[in-house]
Tab-separated table of C-alpha atoms in Angstrom:
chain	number	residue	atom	x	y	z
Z	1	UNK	CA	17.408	4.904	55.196
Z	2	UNK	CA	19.249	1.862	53.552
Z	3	UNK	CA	19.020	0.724	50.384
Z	4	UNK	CA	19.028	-2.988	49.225
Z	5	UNK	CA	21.516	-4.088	47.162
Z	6	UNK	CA	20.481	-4.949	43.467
Z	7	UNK	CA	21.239	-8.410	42.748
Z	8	UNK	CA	22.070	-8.918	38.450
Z	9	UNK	CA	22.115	-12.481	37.042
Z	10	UNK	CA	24.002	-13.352	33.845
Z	11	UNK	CA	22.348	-15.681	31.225
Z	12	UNK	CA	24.581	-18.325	30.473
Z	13	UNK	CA	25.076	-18.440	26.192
Z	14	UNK	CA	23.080	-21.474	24.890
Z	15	UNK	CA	24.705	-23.418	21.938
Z	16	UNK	CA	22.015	-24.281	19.666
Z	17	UNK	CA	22.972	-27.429	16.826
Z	18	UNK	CA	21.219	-26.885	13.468
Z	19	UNK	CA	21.550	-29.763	10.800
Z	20	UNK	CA	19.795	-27.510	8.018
Z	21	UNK	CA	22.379	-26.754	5.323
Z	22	UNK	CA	23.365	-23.100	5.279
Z	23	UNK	CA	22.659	-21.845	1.676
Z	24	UNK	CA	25.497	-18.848	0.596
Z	25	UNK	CA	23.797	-17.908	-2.229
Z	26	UNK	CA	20.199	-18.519	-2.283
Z	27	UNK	CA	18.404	-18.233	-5.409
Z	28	UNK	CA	14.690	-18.305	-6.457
Z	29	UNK	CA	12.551	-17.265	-8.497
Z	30	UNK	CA	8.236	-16.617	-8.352
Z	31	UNK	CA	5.343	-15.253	-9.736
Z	32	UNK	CA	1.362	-15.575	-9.735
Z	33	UNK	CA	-1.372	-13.637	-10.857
Z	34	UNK	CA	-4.907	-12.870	-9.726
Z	35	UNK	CA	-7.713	-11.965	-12.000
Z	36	UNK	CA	-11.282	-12.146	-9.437
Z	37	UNK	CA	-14.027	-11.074	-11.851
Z	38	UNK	CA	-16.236	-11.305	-8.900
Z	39	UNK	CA	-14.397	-9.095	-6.663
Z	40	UNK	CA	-12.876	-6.803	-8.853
Z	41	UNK	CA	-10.070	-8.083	-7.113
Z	42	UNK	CA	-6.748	-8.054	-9.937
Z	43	UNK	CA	-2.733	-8.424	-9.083
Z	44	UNK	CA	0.310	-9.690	-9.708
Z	45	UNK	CA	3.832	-10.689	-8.478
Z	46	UNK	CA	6.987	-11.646	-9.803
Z	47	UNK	CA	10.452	-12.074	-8.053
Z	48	UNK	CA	13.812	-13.772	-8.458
Z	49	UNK	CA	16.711	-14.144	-5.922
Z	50	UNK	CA	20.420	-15.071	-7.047
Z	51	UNK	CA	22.369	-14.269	-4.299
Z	52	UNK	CA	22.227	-11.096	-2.659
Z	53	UNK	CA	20.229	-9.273	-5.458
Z	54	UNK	CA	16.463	-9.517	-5.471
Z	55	UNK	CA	14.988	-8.124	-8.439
Z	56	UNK	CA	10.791	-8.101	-8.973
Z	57	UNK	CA	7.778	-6.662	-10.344
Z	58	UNK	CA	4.145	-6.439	-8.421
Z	59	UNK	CA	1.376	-4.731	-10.100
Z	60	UNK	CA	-2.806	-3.950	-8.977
Z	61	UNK	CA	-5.444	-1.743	-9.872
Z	62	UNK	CA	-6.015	1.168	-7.857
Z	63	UNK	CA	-9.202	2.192	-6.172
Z	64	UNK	CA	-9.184	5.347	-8.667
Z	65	UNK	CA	-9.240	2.792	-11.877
Z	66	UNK	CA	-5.004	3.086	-12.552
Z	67	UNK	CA	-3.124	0.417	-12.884
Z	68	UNK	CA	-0.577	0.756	-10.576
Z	69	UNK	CA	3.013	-1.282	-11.560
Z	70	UNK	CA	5.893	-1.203	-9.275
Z	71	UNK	CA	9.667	-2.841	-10.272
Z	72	UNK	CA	12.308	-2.905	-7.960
Z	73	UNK	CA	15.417	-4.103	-6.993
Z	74	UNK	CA	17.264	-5.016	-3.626
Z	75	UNK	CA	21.526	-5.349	-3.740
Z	76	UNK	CA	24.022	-4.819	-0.756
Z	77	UNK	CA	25.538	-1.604	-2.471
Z	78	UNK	CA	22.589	0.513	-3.382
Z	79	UNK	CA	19.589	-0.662	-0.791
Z	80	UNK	CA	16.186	-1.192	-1.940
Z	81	UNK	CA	15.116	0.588	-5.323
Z	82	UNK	CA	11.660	0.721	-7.079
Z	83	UNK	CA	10.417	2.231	-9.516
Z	84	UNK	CA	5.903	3.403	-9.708
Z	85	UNK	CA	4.302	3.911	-12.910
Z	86	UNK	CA	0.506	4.145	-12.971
Z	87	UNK	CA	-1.275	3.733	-16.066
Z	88	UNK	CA	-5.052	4.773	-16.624
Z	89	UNK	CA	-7.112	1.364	-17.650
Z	90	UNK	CA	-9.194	1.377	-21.045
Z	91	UNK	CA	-12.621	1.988	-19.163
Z	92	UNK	CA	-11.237	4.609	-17.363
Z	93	UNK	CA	-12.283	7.799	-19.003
Z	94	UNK	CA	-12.164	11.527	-18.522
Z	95	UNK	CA	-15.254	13.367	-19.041
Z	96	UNK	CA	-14.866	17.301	-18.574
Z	97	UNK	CA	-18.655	18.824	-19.279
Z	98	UNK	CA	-19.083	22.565	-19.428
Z	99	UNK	CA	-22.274	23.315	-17.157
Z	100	UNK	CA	-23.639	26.332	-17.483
Z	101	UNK	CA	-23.341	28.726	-14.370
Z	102	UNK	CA	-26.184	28.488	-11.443
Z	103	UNK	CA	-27.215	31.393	-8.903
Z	104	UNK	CA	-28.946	29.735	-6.181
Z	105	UNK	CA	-30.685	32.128	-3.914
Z	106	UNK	CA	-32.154	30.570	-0.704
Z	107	UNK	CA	-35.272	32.114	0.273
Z	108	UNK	CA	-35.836	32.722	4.115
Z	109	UNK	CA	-39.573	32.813	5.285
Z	110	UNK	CA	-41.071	35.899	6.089
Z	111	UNK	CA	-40.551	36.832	10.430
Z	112	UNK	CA	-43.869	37.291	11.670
Z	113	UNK	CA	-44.120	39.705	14.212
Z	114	UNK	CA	-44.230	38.599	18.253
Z	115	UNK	CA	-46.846	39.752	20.824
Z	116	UNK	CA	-46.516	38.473	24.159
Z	117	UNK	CA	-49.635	38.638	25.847
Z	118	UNK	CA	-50.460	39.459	29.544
């Protein structure tokens, strides 16, 4: 049995001219905020670059009525870091009510008994 020979083809490299300016240390900052009284709908973002550190700040509410606000940072040395704190909103309340103890008993009807008849 012979076997074809496998045939390999080489992309030649493609030089590629940008005119953008190269920025070496980028800096920015951002923020907005969201407050849909309709939806329920409530967040917030905040963020500023100088170089190679990124530090920010996003917070929302939580399906389970916390507030949920995370800060982080991002640097070459130490990676991405964030801190979570949750914090319970002012509507948001505990209730603990003592109920007093229930024995259900379910009740099965009486069998009845079976004659088959010939």
């Amino acid at each position: 049995m012979a076997v074809a020979p496998v045939a390999y083809a080489h992309a030649k490299p493609v030089l590629v001219k940008h005119d953008v300016h190269y920025d070496d240390h980028p800096q920015y900052n951002y923020n907005y905020d969201v407050n849909d009284e309709h939806t329920g709908d409530v967040h917030s973002q905040t963020e500023e670059r100088d170089g190679d550190v990124v530090r920010g700040e996003y917070s929302l509410i939580d399906a389970d009525g916390f507030r949920r606000v995370v800060q982080y940072t991002v640097d070459p040395h130490s990676g991405f870091n964030a801190v979570v704190n949750r914090y319970p909103l002012d509507h948001v309340k505990t209730v603990v009510k003592q109920v007093a103890p229930v024995t259900l008993v379910k009740q099965y009807p009486q069998p009845q008994a079976y004659h088959q008849h010939h």
